[in-house]
Amino acid sequence: VNQLYGGIIEYARQVKQQNLPSKFIGKNFVFDERVGERITDDVIARCHQCGTACDEHVNCANDDCHLLFIQCPACAEKMKGCCSEKCMEIIALPAEEQRKLRKGKKKEDSLSVYKSRLRPKLKPKS
Ligand SMILES: [Zn+2]
Ligand SMILES: [Zn+2]
């Protein structure tokens, strides 16, 4: 990983020097952030739910969601390890109900849900 990271830095330097268009850099830094690769010991991430400095990556306790997000221990307890109130409601349902929900769900839906939940909101607007 260190080698790869060095490679990106080197690539970035070359792009700057040669004035090349960079299609690569932005994506890679996003990728780095998502995976949470620790480059320094600083806590650079924040809990998605309360904003406390935190770099605990967890998967949503709702198996159907399973969103990878950042959640501090306090929110993990409060939200039962879920990314949103909706997921909390879902894991509170009986297994049979959860199965029904899963069946009725389209793939596109879960994708858009995933995108909209990069920064989960505690309170739905409606
Ligand atoms: Zn929190
Ligand atoms: Zn979730």
PDB file of C-alpha atoms in Angstrom, residues 1-51:
ATOM      1  CA  VAL A   1       0.000   0.000   0.000  1.00  0.00           C
ATOM      2  CA  ASN A   2       2.804   2.382   0.852  1.00  0.00           C
ATOM      3  CA  GLN A   3       4.327   1.706  -2.503  1.00  0.00           C
ATOM      4  CA  LEU A   4       1.035   2.412  -4.223  1.00  0.00           C
ATOM      5  CA  TYR A   5       0.597   5.600  -2.262  1.00  0.00           C
ATOM      6  CA  GLY A   6       4.115   6.681  -3.194  1.00  0.00           C
ATOM      7  CA  GLY A   7       3.205   5.892  -6.777  1.00  0.00           C
ATOM      8  CA  ILE A   8       0.211   8.201  -6.604  1.00  0.00           C
ATOM      9  CA  ILE A   9       2.276  11.005  -5.136  1.00  0.00           C
ATOM     10  CA  GLU A  10       4.862  10.517  -7.835  1.00  0.00           C
ATOM     11  CA  TYR A  11       2.165  10.485 -10.486  1.00  0.00           C
ATOM     12  CA  ALA A  12       0.675  13.654  -9.056  1.00  0.00           C
ATOM     13  CA  ARG A  13       4.077  15.329  -9.156  1.00  0.00           C
ATOM     14  CA  GLN A  14       4.596  14.346 -12.772  1.00  0.00           C
ATOM     15  CA  VAL A  15       1.159  15.551 -13.744  1.00  0.00           C
ATOM     16  CA  LYS A  16       1.921  18.891 -12.171  1.00  0.00           C
ATOM     17  CA  GLN A  17       5.314  19.174 -13.778  1.00  0.00           C
ATOM     18  CA  GLN A  18       4.190  18.210 -17.224  1.00  0.00           C
ATOM     19  CA  ASN A  19       0.856  19.947 -17.022  1.00  0.00           C
ATOM     20  CA  LEU A  20      -0.968  16.779 -17.924  1.00  0.00           C
ATOM     21  CA  PRO A  21      -4.688  16.417 -17.375  1.00  0.00           C
ATOM     22  CA  SER A  22      -5.269  14.280 -14.332  1.00  0.00           C
ATOM     23  CA  LYS A  23      -8.072  11.788 -14.469  1.00  0.00           C
ATOM     24  CA  PHE A  24      -6.645   9.601 -11.827  1.00  0.00           C
ATOM     25  CA  ILE A  25      -5.900  11.605  -8.723  1.00  0.00           C
ATOM     26  CA  GLY A  26      -9.338  12.638  -7.486  1.00  0.00           C
ATOM     27  CA  LYS A  27     -10.709   9.157  -7.740  1.00  0.00           C
ATOM     28  CA  ASN A  28      -7.832   7.703  -5.898  1.00  0.00           C
ATOM     29  CA  PHE A  29      -8.054   9.993  -2.962  1.00  0.00           C
ATOM     30  CA  VAL A  30     -11.739   9.251  -2.653  1.00  0.00           C
ATOM     31  CA  PHE A  31     -10.859   5.604  -2.698  1.00  0.00           C
ATOM     32  CA  ASP A  32      -8.268   6.115   0.000  1.00  0.00           C
ATOM     33  CA  GLU A  33     -10.761   7.900   2.182  1.00  0.00           C
ATOM     34  CA  ARG A  34     -13.388   5.201   1.768  1.00  0.00           C
ATOM     35  CA  VAL A  35     -11.140   2.350   2.617  1.00  0.00           C
ATOM     36  CA  GLY A  36      -9.835   4.315   5.556  1.00  0.00           C
ATOM     37  CA  GLU A  37      -6.239   3.454   4.968  1.00  0.00           C
ATOM     38  CA  ARG A  38      -4.356   5.048   7.766  1.00  0.00           C
ATOM     39  CA  ILE A  39      -1.566   7.212   6.449  1.00  0.00           C
ATOM     40  CA  THR A  40      -0.840   9.054   9.657  1.00  0.00           C
ATOM     41  CA  ASP A  41      -1.989   8.505  13.222  1.00  0.00           C
ATOM     42  CA  ASP A  42      -4.261  11.508  13.076  1.00  0.00           C
ATOM     43  CA  VAL A  43      -7.956  10.881  13.285  1.00  0.00           C
ATOM     44  CA  ILE A  44      -9.046  12.504  10.072  1.00  0.00           C
ATOM     45  CA  ALA A  45     -12.538  11.122   9.708  1.00  0.00           C
ATOM     46  CA  ARG A  46     -15.697  12.067  11.533  1.00  0.00           C
ATOM     47  CA  CYS A  47     -18.670  10.084  12.725  1.00  0.00           C
ATOM     48  CA  HIS A  48     -21.282  10.360   9.978  1.00  0.00           C
ATOM     49  CA  GLN A  49     -24.003  10.724  12.544  1.00  0.00           C
ATOM     50  CA  CYS A  50     -22.805  13.186  15.156  1.00  0.00           C
ATOM     51  CA  GLY A  51     -19.615  14.616  13.633  1.00  0.00           C
TER      52      GLY A  51
END
